[in-house]
Amino acid sequence: MPVTLVDRLPLPNLKVYTAGSVSLLSIAVYYALSVTSDPNWRSNATLGRQDAMEPAGEERALPAPALGASRNVSEQFVDVLTFMMQEPLCMWTLINIAYCSLAVFGFGVQRLVFGQLRVAEAQRVKDKFWNYVFYKFIFVFGVINVQYMDEVLLWCSWFTLVGFLHLLGQLCKDRYEYLSSSPNTGGWAHVRLACLLGGILAAATALLGAAAAWGLPAGRDTFAFMAAECILVLVAVLHVAARYVLQLYEADVAGPAAYYTHLVFDSVSLVVELLHVLHMVVYSNMLVSMASLVLLMQLRHLLHELQARVRRHRLYTELATHMSRNYPMASKEEVEKNQDNCAICWEPMKEARKLPCSHLFHNSCLCQWVQQDASCPTCRRALAAAGAARPHSDAAARHPNHLFHFDGSRYVSWLPSFSVEVTRVRPEAALAGAQLDAAAAQLQLMFPQYSRHALASDLARTRSADLTLDNILEGRLPERPDMIVPEPINPSVIAPEPTPAPVPSSPALVVPSTPAPVVPSSPVPVLSSSPAPVMPSSPAPETSSSPAPIAASSPAPVAASSPAPVLVDVATVTATSAGPFASAPSGSWSPRGLYELDDSPGVRFSGTAEEREQALARRKEALLSAARRRYLDRVARVAPPPTHVSPAPQAPPH
Amino acid sequence: MAGSALRRLMAEYKQLTINPPEGIIAGPINEENFFEWEALITGPEGTCFEGGIFPAKLVFPPDYPLSPPKMQFICEMFHPNIYSDGRVCISILHAPGDDPMGYESSAERWSPVQSVEKILLSVVSMLAEPNDESGANVDAAKMWREDRDQFNKIAERLVRKTLGLPPP
């Protein structure tokens, strides 16, 4: 892409550029002064180069000698200016100084409103700038195909102004996102940003007026080209402003109002840009050229983006109707009974939507999540997604989870990437009849404490063995009260590495199934040195398929955690530590109290950012020094076991 | 969008500060950028990483908790599930959409009910119990399987390094 090519060009910094421009200007002015100090300079100049000199100049040149040296300053100024406009070198100097002052102005605005730019912002502005330059170059020389220098100059100055507003708008957008995500920003930053937004808005409107004033006489095409750019700037800035307004009214970020605002702005800007590019392609009328190739690529990219937006919108509306039809809002009592906050945003719920698995969430939070993944965030139960009504093709059957991925950075580095996944529940996977009985029997083998009837009825409800298994593991299934004591389980079922530690044959014991994982060859029974073995050796895939011992010893509901193959399921540890080691603390995964930390739980959470940062740094320091002390103690006290490498020679036992 | 992410991160930070899990500290280093945290993780007892304090960087997306954060150790690490540049490869950190390894079911992946605390606890478990099947670091996975002594030796060196102690 063009960005990477031009990114490495060495650009002088602003100071050098300004100094150079100013000195160039002063040289040019000095030259102009020295030339115009001769009262007859006009006739000299006209004799030399300006054959097309206007007659007005000739007429005015005549009375000049009569006035002689009594010319006042303003007249001299006009003279100098006229001369400089005519002399090509001076003219370029003037243009250069105009660009320079625009750059200085932009820099001033940036310092005033944004302060130091963040790295991401600077990078994005840079990307956008080069992209803009690239496409406008294509436009001027590929589409409009200008022949005369004046035209090039006019278009360049136009695009400079529009591009300047574009960049400022981009900065505003980035900064707005940053400000609204930062916890401690003063109101002034917002006020300055709002002022700048107003300024850009006014400037863009003025440019639009200019386009109408100068573009229209030059033809409708020219006007359309000029206006499209202004409209794009206007839409972008208005979008940021609308987000401000939404925020001001504390609108729900995922509510319909906010959603449709974003939708309108996104689609308007996409459509305008699409039409703009299409217009260029039609106007240039050369289907086989580099310029049209670039334009067509851009067109394709824009179409893709528009398509993605429309698809996202369709998904959204489908989901919204689907959810409101199938998952009713929870009743008042249910919300009151449910003490928990919304599991997605961790904020209290006044009203909530209830999923079939009886988990409650904020409506907007759930909406946002379901757009990504159609499943319950807590129990991962697939929600019969909106796509279920679509015809069932083979491909859909093989990939029940449809994934749409858009990688924006493939096109332009500042574009975002996102993916959308729709999960469908296939009806043929549901259990019924004899299958159901068989599944219930199988489950009862694994969970003898549940009655066959309870299992069968739950299976009939969930229609999936996996979901019932989840229900059992999370304690949502009522169990038979007379069978809480679990049966002894052969440890070899889940222990991949046989442990040398003697296996006591107490019926309620599950822990031997978790050998010391790291030092299997150690003759010392490691379990005795560290109660509540932190690491039950759970071979990755087997854990989820043979969860029997976990649930057998822990009928209590366990916090939902999605078992990952890489991870030890938190539930496993909780369950095992609750077994024979009654002294071992249960409920948390790690042996709390095994080591004393300076910062015990209950550290104050300060209200100011500075204190929090300092407290965090202190706590880190304390943790590190405590760990260091403990490590040295351990090395000094315990002779390191043979499997534990590096006998520390400098630390003899006391 | 970002506002709700921020509130949630603040709530998590508060919870992690007031009621921290044993041996774990996490929080934004500089609150100017609340979306980048640093975490300290204590190597789990009874494993070759015991006693080490491993620093890691957590970078949160603007739409957190809808998308998972990225986690990267900023100390030298040698572990089957940690890439050589420190990135952590566990399924809880993978968004439901992407499946780099091609075998995880979406049930094992990120969901908004997960939290920083759960991620860090998962990472502690991962330190203790590597999964040598999804090898982010093939060398480490191989050594873990075949030459455990050598692996333990390297781990011991890393532990000492994180504590700022000279190698034995």
XYZ file of C-alpha atoms in Angstrom, chain A residues 2 22 52 131 136 176 195 225 240 243 260 301 383 397 487 581 592 594-595 600-601 651:
22
model
C 1.116 3.558 -0.557
C 10.795 32.240 6.278
C 0.482 38.958 -21.159
C -3.393 7.839 1.964
C -5.664 12.944 -4.446
C -12.863 11.774 21.704
C -14.841 24.110 20.212
C -16.144 16.277 -6.749
C -18.305 12.728 16.686
C -21.648 10.821 20.024
C -29.227 3.819 14.708
C -13.003 -2.187 -0.694
C -28.908 -19.576 21.781
C -24.317 -28.290 8.632
C -18.072 -43.677 45.705
C -7.566 -32.230 53.920
C -4.303 -19.252 51.038
C 0.591 -20.904 52.978
C 2.627 -17.833 52.630
C -3.018 -8.891 53.161
C -6.417 -8.705 51.544
C 23.240 -21.305 51.626
